[in-house]
Coordinates of C-alpha atoms and ligand atoms in Angstrom, one line a residue:
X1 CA -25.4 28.6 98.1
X2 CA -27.3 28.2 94.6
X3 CA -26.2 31.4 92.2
X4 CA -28.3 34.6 92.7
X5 CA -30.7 34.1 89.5
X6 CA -31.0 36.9 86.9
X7 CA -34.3 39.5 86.9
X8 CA -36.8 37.9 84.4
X9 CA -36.1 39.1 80.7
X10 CA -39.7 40.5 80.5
X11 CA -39.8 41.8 84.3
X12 CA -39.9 45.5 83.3
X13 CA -39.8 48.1 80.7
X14 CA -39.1 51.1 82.0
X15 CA -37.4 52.0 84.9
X16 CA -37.0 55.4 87.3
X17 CA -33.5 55.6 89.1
X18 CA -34.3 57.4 92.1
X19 CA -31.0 58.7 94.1
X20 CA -29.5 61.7 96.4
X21 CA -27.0 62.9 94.3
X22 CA -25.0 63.3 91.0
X23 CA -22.5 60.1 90.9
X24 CA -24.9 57.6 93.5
X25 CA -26.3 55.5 90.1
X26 CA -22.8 55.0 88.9
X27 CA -21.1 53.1 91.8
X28 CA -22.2 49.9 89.3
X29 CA -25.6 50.5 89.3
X30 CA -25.4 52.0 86.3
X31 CA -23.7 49.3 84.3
X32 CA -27.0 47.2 84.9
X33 CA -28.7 50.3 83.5
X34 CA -26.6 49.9 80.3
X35 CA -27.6 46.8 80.1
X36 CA -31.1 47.9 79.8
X37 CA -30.9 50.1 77.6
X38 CA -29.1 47.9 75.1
X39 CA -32.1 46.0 75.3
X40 CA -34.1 48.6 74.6
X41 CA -35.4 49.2 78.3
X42 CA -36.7 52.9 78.7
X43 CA -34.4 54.2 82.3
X44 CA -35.1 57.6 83.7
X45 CA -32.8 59.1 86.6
X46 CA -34.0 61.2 89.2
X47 CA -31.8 63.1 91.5
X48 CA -33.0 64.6 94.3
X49 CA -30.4 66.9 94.9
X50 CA -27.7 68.5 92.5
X51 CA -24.9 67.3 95.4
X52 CA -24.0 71.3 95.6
X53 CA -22.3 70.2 99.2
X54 CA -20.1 67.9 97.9
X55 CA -17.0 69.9 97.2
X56 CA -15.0 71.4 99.9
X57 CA -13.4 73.6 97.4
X58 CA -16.2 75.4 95.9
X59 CA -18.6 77.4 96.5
X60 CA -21.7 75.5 95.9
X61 CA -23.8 77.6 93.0
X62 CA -20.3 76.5 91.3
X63 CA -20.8 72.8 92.1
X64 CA -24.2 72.9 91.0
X65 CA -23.3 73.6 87.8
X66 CA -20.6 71.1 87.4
X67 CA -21.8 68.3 88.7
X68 CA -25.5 68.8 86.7
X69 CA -23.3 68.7 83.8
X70 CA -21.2 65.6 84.4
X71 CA -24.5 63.8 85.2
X72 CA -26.1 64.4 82.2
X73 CA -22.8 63.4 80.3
X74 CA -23.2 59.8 83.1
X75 CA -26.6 59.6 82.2
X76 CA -25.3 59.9 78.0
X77 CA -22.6 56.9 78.6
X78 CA -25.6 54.4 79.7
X79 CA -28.2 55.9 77.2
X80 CA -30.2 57.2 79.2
X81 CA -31.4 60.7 78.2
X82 CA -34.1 61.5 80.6
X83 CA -32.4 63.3 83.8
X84 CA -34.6 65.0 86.2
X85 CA -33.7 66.9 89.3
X86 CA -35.5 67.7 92.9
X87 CA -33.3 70.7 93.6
X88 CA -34.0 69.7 97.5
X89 CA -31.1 70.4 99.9
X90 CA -27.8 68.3 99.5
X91 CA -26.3 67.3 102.7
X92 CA -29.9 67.7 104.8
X93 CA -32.3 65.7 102.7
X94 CA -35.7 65.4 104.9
X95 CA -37.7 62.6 104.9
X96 CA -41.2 63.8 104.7
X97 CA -44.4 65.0 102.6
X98 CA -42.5 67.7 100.6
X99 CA -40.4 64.8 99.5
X100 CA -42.3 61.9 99.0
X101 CA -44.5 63.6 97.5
X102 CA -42.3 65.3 95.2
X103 CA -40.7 62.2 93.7
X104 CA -44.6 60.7 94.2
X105 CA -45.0 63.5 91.0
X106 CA -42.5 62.3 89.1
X107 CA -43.6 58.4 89.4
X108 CA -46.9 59.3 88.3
X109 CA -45.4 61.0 85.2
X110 CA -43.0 58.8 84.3
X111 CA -45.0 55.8 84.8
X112 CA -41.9 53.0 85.3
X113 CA -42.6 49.3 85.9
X114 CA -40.1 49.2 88.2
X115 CA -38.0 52.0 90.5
X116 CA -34.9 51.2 91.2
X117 CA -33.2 53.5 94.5
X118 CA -29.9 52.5 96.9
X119 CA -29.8 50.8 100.0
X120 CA -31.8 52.7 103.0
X121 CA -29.7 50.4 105.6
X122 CA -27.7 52.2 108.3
X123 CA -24.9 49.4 107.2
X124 CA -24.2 48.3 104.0
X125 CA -21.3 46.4 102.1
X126 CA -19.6 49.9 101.6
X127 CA -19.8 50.8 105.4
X128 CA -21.6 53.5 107.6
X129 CA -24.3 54.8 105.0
X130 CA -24.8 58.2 104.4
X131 CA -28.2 60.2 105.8
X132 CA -29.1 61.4 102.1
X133 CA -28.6 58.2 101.1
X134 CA -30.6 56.4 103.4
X135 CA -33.0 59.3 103.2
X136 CA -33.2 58.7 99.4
X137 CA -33.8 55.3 99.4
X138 CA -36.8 55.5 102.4
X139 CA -38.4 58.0 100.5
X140 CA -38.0 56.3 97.5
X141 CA -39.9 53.3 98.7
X142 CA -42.4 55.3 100.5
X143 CA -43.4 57.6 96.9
X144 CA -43.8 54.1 95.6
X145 CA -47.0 53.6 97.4
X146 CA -48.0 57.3 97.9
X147 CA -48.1 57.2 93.9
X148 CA -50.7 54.6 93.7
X149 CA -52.9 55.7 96.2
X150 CA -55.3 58.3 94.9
X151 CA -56.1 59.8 98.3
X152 CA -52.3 60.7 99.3
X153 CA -51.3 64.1 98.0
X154 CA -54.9 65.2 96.6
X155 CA -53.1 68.0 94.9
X156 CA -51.4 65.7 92.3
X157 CA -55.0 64.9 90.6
X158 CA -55.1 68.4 90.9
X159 CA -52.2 68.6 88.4
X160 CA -53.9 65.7 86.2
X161 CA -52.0 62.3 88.0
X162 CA -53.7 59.6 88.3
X163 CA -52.3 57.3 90.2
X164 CA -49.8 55.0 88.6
X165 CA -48.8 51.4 90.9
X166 CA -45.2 50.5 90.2
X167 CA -44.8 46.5 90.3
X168 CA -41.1 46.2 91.3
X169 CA -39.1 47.8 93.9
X170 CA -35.0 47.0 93.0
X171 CA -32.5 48.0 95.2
X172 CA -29.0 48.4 95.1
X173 CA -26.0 47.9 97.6
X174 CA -28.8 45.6 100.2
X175 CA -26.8 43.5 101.7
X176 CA -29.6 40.6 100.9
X177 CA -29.3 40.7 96.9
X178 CA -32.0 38.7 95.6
X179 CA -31.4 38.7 92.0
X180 CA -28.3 39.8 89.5
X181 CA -28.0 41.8 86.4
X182 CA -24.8 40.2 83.8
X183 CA -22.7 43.2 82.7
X184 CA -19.8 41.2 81.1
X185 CA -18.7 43.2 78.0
X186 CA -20.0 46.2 76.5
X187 CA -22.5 47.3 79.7
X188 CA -19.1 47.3 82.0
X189 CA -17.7 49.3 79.7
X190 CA -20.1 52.0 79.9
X191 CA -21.0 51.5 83.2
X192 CA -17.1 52.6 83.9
X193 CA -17.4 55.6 81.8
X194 CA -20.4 57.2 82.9
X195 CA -18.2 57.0 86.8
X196 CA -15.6 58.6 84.3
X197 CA -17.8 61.9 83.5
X198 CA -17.7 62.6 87.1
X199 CA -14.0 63.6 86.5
X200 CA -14.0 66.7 88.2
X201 CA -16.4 66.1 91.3
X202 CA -13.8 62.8 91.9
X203 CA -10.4 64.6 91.5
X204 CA -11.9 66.6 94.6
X205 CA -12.1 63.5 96.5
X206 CA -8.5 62.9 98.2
X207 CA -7.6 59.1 97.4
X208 CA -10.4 58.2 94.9
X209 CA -9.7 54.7 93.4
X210 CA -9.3 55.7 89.0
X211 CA -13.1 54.3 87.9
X212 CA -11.7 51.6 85.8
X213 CA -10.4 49.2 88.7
X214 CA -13.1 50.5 91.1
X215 CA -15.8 49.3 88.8
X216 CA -14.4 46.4 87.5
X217 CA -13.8 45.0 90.9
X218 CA -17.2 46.1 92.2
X219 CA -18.7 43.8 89.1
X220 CA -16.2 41.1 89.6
X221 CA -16.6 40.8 93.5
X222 CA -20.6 40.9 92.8
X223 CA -20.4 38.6 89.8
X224 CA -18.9 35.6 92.0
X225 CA -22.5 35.5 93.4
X226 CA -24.2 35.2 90.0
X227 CA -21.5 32.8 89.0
X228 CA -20.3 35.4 85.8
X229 CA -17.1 37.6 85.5
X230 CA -19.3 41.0 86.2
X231 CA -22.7 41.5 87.7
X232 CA -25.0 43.7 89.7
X233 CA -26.6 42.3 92.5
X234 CA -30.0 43.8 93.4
X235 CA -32.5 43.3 95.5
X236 CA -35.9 43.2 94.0
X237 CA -39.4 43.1 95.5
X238 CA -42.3 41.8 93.2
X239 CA -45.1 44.5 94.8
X240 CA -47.9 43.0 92.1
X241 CA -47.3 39.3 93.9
X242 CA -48.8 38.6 97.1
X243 CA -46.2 38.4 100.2
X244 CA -44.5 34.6 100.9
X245 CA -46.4 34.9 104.3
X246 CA -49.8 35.1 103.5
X247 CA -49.8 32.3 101.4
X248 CA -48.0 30.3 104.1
X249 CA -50.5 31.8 106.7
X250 CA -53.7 30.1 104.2
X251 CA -51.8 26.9 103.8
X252 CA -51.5 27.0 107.9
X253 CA -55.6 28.1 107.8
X254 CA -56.3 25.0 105.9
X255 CA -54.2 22.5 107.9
X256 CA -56.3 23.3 111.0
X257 CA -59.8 23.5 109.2
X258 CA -62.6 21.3 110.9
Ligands
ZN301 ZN1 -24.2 60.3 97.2

């Protein structure tokens, strides 16, 4: 197998992290996003839910709070400064209009090159995925193309959108990684401490691997695939370049012509 290649250096300049909850970007993810930014690459996060359900022990008005709070200060350790939030339901995250059309908002506003979200497959290297999750990442992809099409949700010219197309769809944790991100060095670094501001939400979680080992290993194991000590595998989808098959399905036009 020929190494997963690296995303072109001039693919993208700014990117919108779309995910459930606080904590999904930093499983690794957000080591590529520190990357980024080093290079100067605007990032934007946008949670869809402030994960209020995630913590058995408190009520969740509480958890709100706190884990609002440690993503901003996960957001801070990758330098990225722009952290929205959906306030839709944690645990119960609907795909539908209200959403798509919701994050469809934010897309038009932000204006990214690319949007990055998580895996939407039932099965994934972690496991079982989780509905918000797979949620998240549908709706993701389908508020990609609501935003460029002036005639879904009307009411967003209404609020002065235009539409806005996003070139490249990245995803992370697809078990069919197309492309890699090197995070040797100073973006691993970071990457582990922005899993680090999620101190409290994690000490709630009986067993959690320390972020350190969890992360460097997640890097490493990826990395082998990219052929460096740490990567980020992600699969990414080129939405501006026609699709492999239609150019096959011209050559295949031509070969039977006259
Ligand atoms: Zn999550």
């Amino acid at each position: 197998m020929p190494p997963v290649p690296p995303l072109p250096d001039d693919a993208f300049g700014r990117v919108l992290c779309v995910v459930a909850h606080p904590d999904d970007v930093e499983y690794g993810t957000s080591s590529a996003v520190a990357a980024w930014t080093a290079r100067g690459i605007d990032v934007a996060y946008l949670l869809l839910t402030r994960g209020e359900a995630g913590m058995d022990a408190l009520r969740p008005e509480e958890t709100a709070r706190l884990r609002t709070a440690e993503q901003l200060a996960a957001a801070e350790a990758v330098g990225v400064t722009e952290v929205r939030f959906l306030d839709h339901p944690d645990g119960v995250l609907e795909h539908g209009p209200a959403l798509r059309r919701d994050i469809a908002r934010v897309i038009r506003e932000h204006r990214p090159d690319a949007l990055l979200v998580g895996t939407w497959e039932i099965e994934f290297a972690a496991g079982l995925n989780q509905a918000d999750h797979r949620v998240a990442g549908l709706a993701g992809l389908d508020a990609l193309r609501d935003a460029g099409n002036r005639w879904v949700f009307p009411e967003l010219l209404d609020e002065g959108l235009e539409p806005w197309a996003v070139r490249w769809l990245l995803s992370s944790g697809d078990p069919r990684p197309t492309h890699g991100v090197d995070v040797t060095g100073e973006a691993l670094e970071r990457g582990i401490a922005s899993l680090e501001a999620h101190g409290q939400y994690l000490a709630g979680i009986p067993g959690h691997p320390p972020p350190r080992p969890m992360i460097t290993g997640i890097t490493a194991l990826q990395g082998r695939a990219m052929g460096v000590p740490h990567a980020v595998l992600l699969r990414a989808w080129d939405l501006f370049a026609p699709p492999p098959i239609a150019q096959e399905a011209m050559a295949a036009a031509a070969g039977t012509a006259g």
